[in-house]
Coordinates of C-alpha atoms and ligand atoms in Angstrom, one line a residue:
M1 CA 0.0 0.0 0.0
K2 CA 1.0 3.6 -0.5
A3 CA 0.5 6.8 1.4
L4 CA 0.8 10.5 0.8
I5 CA 1.6 12.9 3.6
L6 CA 0.7 16.6 3.0
V7 CA 3.8 18.4 4.3
G8 CA 3.3 21.8 2.7
G9 CA 2.8 25.1 4.4
F10 CA 5.3 27.2 6.3
G11 CA 4.2 26.2 9.9
T12 CA 4.0 29.9 10.9
R13 CA 1.8 29.0 13.9
L14 CA 4.7 26.9 15.4
R15 CA 7.4 29.6 15.1
P16 CA 10.1 30.0 16.3
L17 CA 10.6 26.2 16.1
T18 CA 9.7 26.2 12.4
L19 CA 12.4 28.8 11.8
S20 CA 14.9 26.0 12.3
F21 CA 13.1 23.0 10.9
P22 CA 10.1 22.5 8.6
K23 CA 7.0 21.7 10.8
P24 CA 7.0 17.9 10.1
L25 CA 10.5 17.7 11.4
V26 CA 9.8 19.5 14.7
D27 CA 10.2 17.0 17.5
F28 CA 7.1 15.8 19.3
A29 CA 7.6 13.3 22.2
N30 CA 11.3 12.9 21.2
K31 CA 10.9 12.3 17.5
P32 CA 10.0 14.3 14.5
M33 CA 6.2 14.7 14.1
I34 CA 6.3 13.0 10.7
L35 CA 8.0 9.9 12.1
H36 CA 5.0 9.1 14.2
Q37 CA 3.0 8.9 11.0
I38 CA 5.5 7.1 8.9
E39 CA 6.0 4.4 11.7
A40 CA 2.2 4.0 12.0
L41 CA 2.0 3.6 8.2
K42 CA 4.8 1.1 8.1
S43 CA 3.2 -1.0 10.9
I44 CA 0.2 -1.7 8.8
G45 CA 2.1 -2.6 5.7
V46 CA 2.5 0.6 3.8
T47 CA 5.7 0.3 1.7
E48 CA 6.0 3.6 0.0
V49 CA 5.3 7.1 1.3
V50 CA 5.2 10.2 -0.9
L51 CA 5.8 13.6 0.8
A52 CA 3.8 16.3 -0.9
I53 CA 6.0 19.3 -0.3
N54 CA 6.2 22.9 -1.5
Y55 CA 9.4 24.2 0.1
Q56 CA 12.7 23.0 1.4
P57 CA 12.5 19.4 0.0
E58 CA 16.2 18.9 0.4
V59 CA 16.1 19.4 4.2
M60 CA 13.3 16.9 4.5
L61 CA 14.7 14.3 2.2
N62 CA 18.2 14.5 3.7
F63 CA 16.7 13.9 7.1
L64 CA 14.5 11.1 6.0
K65 CA 17.2 9.2 4.1
E66 CA 18.6 7.6 7.2
F67 CA 15.1 6.7 8.4
E68 CA 14.3 5.3 4.9
A69 CA 17.1 2.7 5.4
N70 CA 16.2 2.0 9.0
L71 CA 12.5 1.6 8.3
G72 CA 12.9 -0.3 5.1
M73 CA 10.4 1.9 3.3
K74 CA 10.6 4.0 0.1
I75 CA 10.2 7.7 0.9
T76 CA 10.0 10.1 -2.0
C77 CA 9.1 13.8 -2.4
S78 CA 6.6 15.3 -4.8
R79 CA 7.5 18.9 -5.1
E80 CA 5.1 21.7 -6.1
T81 CA 6.4 24.8 -7.8
E82 CA 3.4 26.7 -6.4
P83 CA 1.3 25.6 -3.3
L84 CA -1.4 23.3 -4.7
G85 CA -3.5 23.3 -1.5
T86 CA -4.7 20.0 0.0
A87 CA -6.0 18.3 -3.2
G88 CA -3.7 19.6 -6.0
P89 CA -0.7 17.7 -4.6
L90 CA -2.6 14.4 -5.1
A91 CA -3.0 15.2 -8.8
L92 CA 0.7 16.0 -9.0
A93 CA 1.7 12.7 -7.4
R94 CA -0.9 10.7 -9.3
D95 CA 1.6 8.4 -11.0
K96 CA 3.3 7.6 -7.7
L97 CA 0.0 6.8 -6.0
I98 CA -1.7 4.4 -8.4
N99 CA -0.6 1.0 -9.6
D100 CA -2.2 -1.9 -11.4
S101 CA -3.7 -3.3 -8.3
G102 CA -6.1 -0.4 -8.0
E103 CA -5.9 -0.5 -4.2
P104 CA -6.8 2.5 -2.1
F105 CA -4.1 4.8 -0.6
F106 CA -3.8 6.8 2.6
V107 CA -3.5 10.6 2.7
L108 CA -2.5 12.3 6.0
N109 CA -2.2 15.9 7.2
S110 CA 1.3 16.1 8.7
D111 CA 0.3 17.9 11.9
V112 CA -2.2 15.5 13.4
I113 CA -1.3 13.1 16.2
S114 CA -3.4 10.1 17.3
E115 CA -3.1 6.4 17.8
Y116 CA -3.6 6.1 14.0
P117 CA -6.1 3.2 13.9
L118 CA -5.2 2.6 10.2
S119 CA -6.1 -1.2 10.2
E120 CA -9.5 -0.4 11.5
M121 CA -9.8 2.2 8.8
I122 CA -9.0 -0.3 6.1
R123 CA -11.7 -2.6 7.5
F124 CA -14.2 0.3 7.6
H125 CA -13.3 1.2 4.0
K126 CA -13.9 -2.3 2.7
S127 CA -17.1 -2.6 4.7
H128 CA -18.9 0.4 3.1
G129 CA -17.6 0.0 -0.4
G130 CA -17.7 3.8 -1.1
E131 CA -15.0 5.9 -2.8
A132 CA -13.4 7.5 0.2
S133 CA -13.2 7.1 4.0
I134 CA -12.2 9.9 6.4
M135 CA -11.7 9.8 10.2
V136 CA -13.6 12.2 12.3
T137 CA -13.3 13.1 16.0
K138 CA -15.4 15.2 18.4
V139 CA -14.1 18.6 19.5
D140 CA -15.4 21.4 21.6
E141 CA -14.5 24.2 19.1
P142 CA -15.4 22.9 15.7
S143 CA -15.2 26.2 13.8
K144 CA -11.5 26.0 13.1
Y145 CA -11.8 22.6 11.4
G146 CA -13.8 20.8 8.7
V147 CA -17.1 19.8 10.2
V148 CA -18.6 16.5 9.1
V149 CA -22.3 15.6 9.4
L150 CA -22.9 11.8 9.3
E151 CA -25.8 9.4 8.9
E152 CA -26.0 7.5 12.1
G153 CA -25.3 3.8 11.7
T154 CA -23.8 3.8 8.2
G155 CA -21.3 6.7 8.7
K156 CA -22.3 8.1 5.3
V157 CA -21.3 11.7 5.1
K158 CA -24.3 14.0 4.6
R159 CA -22.4 17.3 4.7
F160 CA -18.8 18.4 4.8
V161 CA -18.4 22.0 5.7
E162 CA -14.8 23.4 6.0
K163 CA -14.4 26.0 8.8
P164 CA -18.1 26.7 9.3
R165 CA -19.1 30.2 10.5
I166 CA -22.3 28.8 12.2
F167 CA -22.6 25.6 14.2
V168 CA -23.3 22.5 12.0
G169 CA -22.0 19.8 14.3
N170 CA -19.1 18.9 16.5
K171 CA -17.6 16.0 14.6
I172 CA -14.6 17.2 12.6
N173 CA -12.3 16.0 9.9
A174 CA -9.2 14.5 11.6
G175 CA -7.0 14.8 8.5
I176 CA -6.6 11.0 7.9
Y177 CA -8.1 9.7 4.6
L178 CA -8.2 6.4 2.7
L179 CA -9.1 7.0 -0.9
N180 CA -9.8 4.9 -4.0
P181 CA -7.7 5.8 -7.0
S182 CA -11.0 7.0 -8.7
V183 CA -10.8 10.1 -6.4
L184 CA -7.8 11.2 -8.4
D185 CA -10.1 11.6 -11.5
R186 CA -12.0 14.3 -9.6
I187 CA -8.9 16.4 -9.0
Q188 CA -7.2 18.7 -11.5
L189 CA -3.6 19.9 -11.4
R190 CA -4.2 23.3 -9.9
P191 CA -4.5 24.8 -6.4
T192 CA -7.5 22.9 -5.0
S193 CA -8.9 22.3 -1.5
I194 CA -9.8 18.7 -0.8
E195 CA -12.1 19.9 2.0
K196 CA -14.0 22.5 0.0
E197 CA -14.0 21.2 -3.5
V198 CA -13.5 17.4 -3.5
F199 CA -15.2 16.0 -0.3
P200 CA -18.5 17.8 -0.8
K201 CA -18.8 16.4 -4.3
I202 CA -18.0 12.8 -3.3
S203 CA -20.5 13.2 -0.5
A204 CA -23.1 14.4 -2.9
D205 CA -22.5 11.3 -5.0
Q206 CA -23.0 9.2 -1.8
G207 CA -19.4 7.9 -1.8
L208 CA -17.9 9.6 1.3
F209 CA -17.9 7.7 4.6
A210 CA -16.6 8.7 8.0
M211 CA -15.4 6.6 10.9
V212 CA -15.2 8.0 14.4
L213 CA -11.6 7.8 15.5
P214 CA -11.1 5.8 18.6
G215 CA -8.7 7.2 21.2
F216 CA -7.2 10.7 21.3
W217 CA -6.6 13.2 18.5
M218 CA -4.9 16.6 18.3
D219 CA -3.7 19.0 15.6
I220 CA -0.4 20.0 17.1
G221 CA 0.4 22.8 14.7
Q222 CA 0.3 25.5 17.4
P223 CA 2.0 25.7 20.8
R224 CA -1.0 25.4 23.1
D225 CA -2.4 22.4 21.2
Y226 CA 1.1 20.9 21.0
I227 CA 1.3 20.9 24.8
I228 CA -2.2 19.5 25.2
G229 CA -1.3 16.9 22.5
L230 CA 1.8 15.8 24.5
R231 CA -0.4 15.2 27.5
L232 CA -2.9 13.1 25.5
Y233 CA -0.1 11.2 23.7
L234 CA 1.7 10.3 27.0
E235 CA -1.6 9.2 28.5
S236 CA -2.2 6.9 25.6
L237 CA 1.4 5.6 25.8
R238 CA 0.7 4.8 29.5
N239 CA -2.2 2.6 28.3
R240 CA -0.4 1.1 25.3
S241 CA 3.2 0.6 26.4
S242 CA 3.9 2.0 29.8
S243 CA 7.4 0.6 29.9
K244 CA 8.5 3.4 27.6
L245 CA 7.7 6.0 30.4
A246 CA 10.2 7.0 33.0
V247 CA 9.9 5.8 36.6
G248 CA 11.6 6.8 39.8
P249 CA 11.1 8.9 43.0
H250 CA 11.7 12.1 41.0
I251 CA 9.0 11.3 38.4
V252 CA 5.4 12.5 38.7
G253 CA 2.8 11.2 36.2
N254 CA 3.6 10.5 32.5
V255 CA 7.2 11.5 31.5
L256 CA 9.3 10.5 28.5
V257 CA 13.0 10.7 29.0
H258 CA 15.5 9.8 26.3
E259 CA 18.0 7.1 27.5
S260 CA 21.0 9.5 27.0
V261 CA 19.6 12.2 29.4
V262 CA 21.5 13.0 32.6
I263 CA 19.4 14.0 35.6
G264 CA 20.8 15.5 38.8
E265 CA 19.8 15.0 42.4
G266 CA 16.6 16.3 43.9
C267 CA 14.7 17.1 40.6
L268 CA 10.9 16.8 40.3
I269 CA 9.9 15.9 36.7
G270 CA 6.3 15.7 35.5
P271 CA 3.5 15.4 34.8
D272 CA 3.4 15.5 31.0
V273 CA 7.1 16.1 30.1
A274 CA 9.3 14.9 27.2
I275 CA 13.1 15.3 27.5
G276 CA 15.0 14.7 24.3
A277 CA 18.4 13.1 23.5
N278 CA 21.6 14.3 25.2
C279 CA 19.9 16.8 27.6
V280 CA 21.4 17.6 30.9
V281 CA 19.0 18.4 33.8
E282 CA 21.0 19.6 36.8
S283 CA 20.1 19.2 40.4
G284 CA 17.0 20.7 41.9
V285 CA 15.2 21.3 38.6
R286 CA 11.4 21.3 38.4
L287 CA 9.8 20.4 35.0
S288 CA 6.1 20.0 34.3
R289 CA 3.9 20.0 31.2
C290 CA 6.7 20.9 28.9
T291 CA 9.0 19.7 26.1
V292 CA 12.7 19.9 26.3
M293 CA 14.3 19.2 22.9
R294 CA 17.6 17.4 22.3
G295 CA 20.8 18.9 23.5
V296 CA 19.3 21.3 26.1
R297 CA 20.9 22.0 29.5
I298 CA 18.6 23.0 32.3
K299 CA 20.8 24.5 35.1
K300 CA 20.4 24.0 38.8
H301 CA 17.0 24.9 40.4
A302 CA 15.5 26.2 37.2
C303 CA 11.8 25.6 36.7
V304 CA 10.1 25.0 33.3
S305 CA 6.3 24.6 33.0
N306 CA 3.7 24.8 30.2
S307 CA 6.5 25.7 27.7
I308 CA 8.8 24.4 24.9
V309 CA 12.6 24.6 25.1
G310 CA 14.0 24.3 21.6
W311 CA 17.1 22.3 20.5
Y312 CA 20.5 23.0 22.2
S313 CA 19.2 25.8 24.4
T314 CA 20.2 26.5 28.0
V315 CA 18.1 27.6 30.9
G316 CA 20.1 29.4 33.6
R317 CA 20.1 28.6 37.4
W318 CA 17.0 29.5 39.2
A319 CA 15.4 30.7 36.0
R320 CA 11.6 30.3 35.6
I321 CA 10.2 29.6 32.2
E322 CA 6.4 29.3 32.2
N323 CA 3.0 30.1 30.8
M324 CA 3.6 29.2 27.1
S325 CA 7.1 30.4 26.7
I326 CA 8.5 29.0 23.4
L327 CA 12.3 29.1 23.1
G328 CA 13.7 28.6 19.6
E329 CA 16.8 26.6 18.8
D330 CA 20.0 27.6 20.6
V331 CA 18.5 30.2 23.0
H332 CA 20.4 31.0 26.2
I333 CA 18.4 32.2 29.2
C334 CA 20.7 33.7 31.8
D335 CA 20.5 32.8 35.5
E336 CA 17.4 34.0 37.5
I337 CA 15.4 35.1 34.4
Y338 CA 11.7 34.9 34.6
S339 CA 9.7 34.3 31.4
N340 CA 5.9 34.6 31.7
G341 CA 5.1 33.5 28.2
G342 CA 6.2 34.6 24.7
V343 CA 8.4 33.5 21.9
V344 CA 12.2 33.8 21.7
L345 CA 13.7 33.6 18.2
P346 CA 16.7 31.2 17.6
H347 CA 20.2 32.0 18.6
K348 CA 19.4 34.7 21.2
Q349 CA 20.7 35.3 24.7
I350 CA 18.1 36.5 27.2
K351 CA 19.4 38.7 30.0
S352 CA 16.3 40.4 31.2
N353 CA 12.9 39.1 32.3
I354 CA 10.1 38.5 29.8
L355 CA 7.0 39.5 31.7
K356 CA 4.4 39.5 29.1
P357 CA 3.9 37.5 25.9
E358 CA 6.2 39.2 23.4
I359 CA 8.5 38.4 20.6
V360 CA 12.2 38.8 21.6
L361 CA 14.0 39.8 18.4
Ligands
GDD401 N1 1.8 20.0 -0.2 C1 1.0 20.9 0.3 N2 0.8 22.0 -0.4 N3 0.6 20.7 1.6 C2 -0.2 21.7 2.1 C3 -0.6 22.8 1.4 C4 0.0 23.0 0.0 O1 -0.3 24.0 -0.7 N4 -1.4 23.6 2.2 C5 -1.5 22.9 3.3 N5 -0.8 21.7 3.3 C6 -0.8 20.7 4.3 C7 -0.4 21.2 5.7 O2 1.0 21.0 5.9 C8 -1.1 20.2 6.6 O3 -0.4 19.0 6.7 C9 -2.4 19.9 5.8 O4 -2.1 20.2 4.4 C10 -3.6 20.7 6.3 O5 -3.3 22.1 6.3 P1 -3.4 23.0 7.6 O6 -3.0 24.3 7.2 O7 -2.8 22.3 8.8 O8 -5.0 23.0 7.7 P2 -5.9 23.2 8.9 O9 -5.3 22.6 10.2 O10 -6.3 24.6 9.0 O11 -7.2 22.3 8.5 C11 -7.1 21.0 8.0 O12 -6.9 20.1 9.1 C12 -8.0 20.0 10.0 C13 -7.5 18.9 11.1 O13 -6.4 19.3 11.7 C14 -8.4 20.6 7.3 O14 -8.1 19.3 6.6 C15 -9.6 20.5 8.2 O15 -10.7 20.0 7.5 C16 -9.3 19.5 9.3 O16 -10.3 19.5 10.3
MG402 MG1 -3.4 21.8 10.7

């Protein structure tokens, strides 16, 4: 089976992290976002993944080359010369997606995280015999997503409304699709929205079916949702393979610590923390609801909560980084600094307090 992952877009909502890496390569729970998806696809027998990309394909491909060998999968790029939206890239990659077998292929948005119940989705697709299957999930604020109205029992989609202004329902498109090759005949090679132009038509032809996604789901394309997504991911890891989570007197709740991390005496870590490779956490540090990316040093008695510390940064002694502070790559926070939210661009040294959300240039 084949799959296409939509990896276009500039990831502006996840700056400053996306100033260093394209969004799909930003770490989530100690590995690049896109690896979570590629591994899930591999586990159900997908052999070839096409990355639909519209900028920096070299960065992405260089990075994925080593994983390609490790995973034993073919990973190729389909590059747009202009952004083709969420459907146009499928037309561009048409020849890569179809083969003689006529089997369906997966399409994934690159910024969604879940347990990826893809085998269940294949079963669902076979059971209804329609042209396309999508996963849906319930959310409290449906207006920022594609809302899907279903026929109870069959899952047939009655309406698909992208980013509705008025309430039409609370089940939303989770950005995970399984499509028959015939869907490609509906898409022209031009900027096209699959949500606005393709799904409503398949639905009108009675060929679009939706399956309610079991387990958690989150679009982690912005910091607040990224931090909520980490909590949900770690909770799910606790249920699926708890041996991957850290244990010890200094650990509270669900915490993921890379095996290379060095942790000093008297720390309190958790809940909902991920610490990446080669980090050093000195003694007396307190970490909660945060991500510390690879190569970071957190100095003695510092405290980080509800925040993201980008690659190779340092947090000084007794510093407090909290309330949605997002530090880019290679940021150095001096001792005793207090950050009450805000974004710090890569390669900066911070010597004075950040008391309100602001961008430190
Ligand atoms: N190749 C390519 N080219 N990819 C693109 C382009 C493009 O021009 N534009 C967007 N993408 C990719 C993004 O990288 C992302 O993986 C996916 O398409 C969806 O784009 P987003 O910008 O993240 O859309 P959204 O989050 O506002 O809405 C989408 O996702 C929601 C779920 O998170 C829609 O599919 C909604 O219906 C859905 O509910
Ligand atoms: Mg998104």
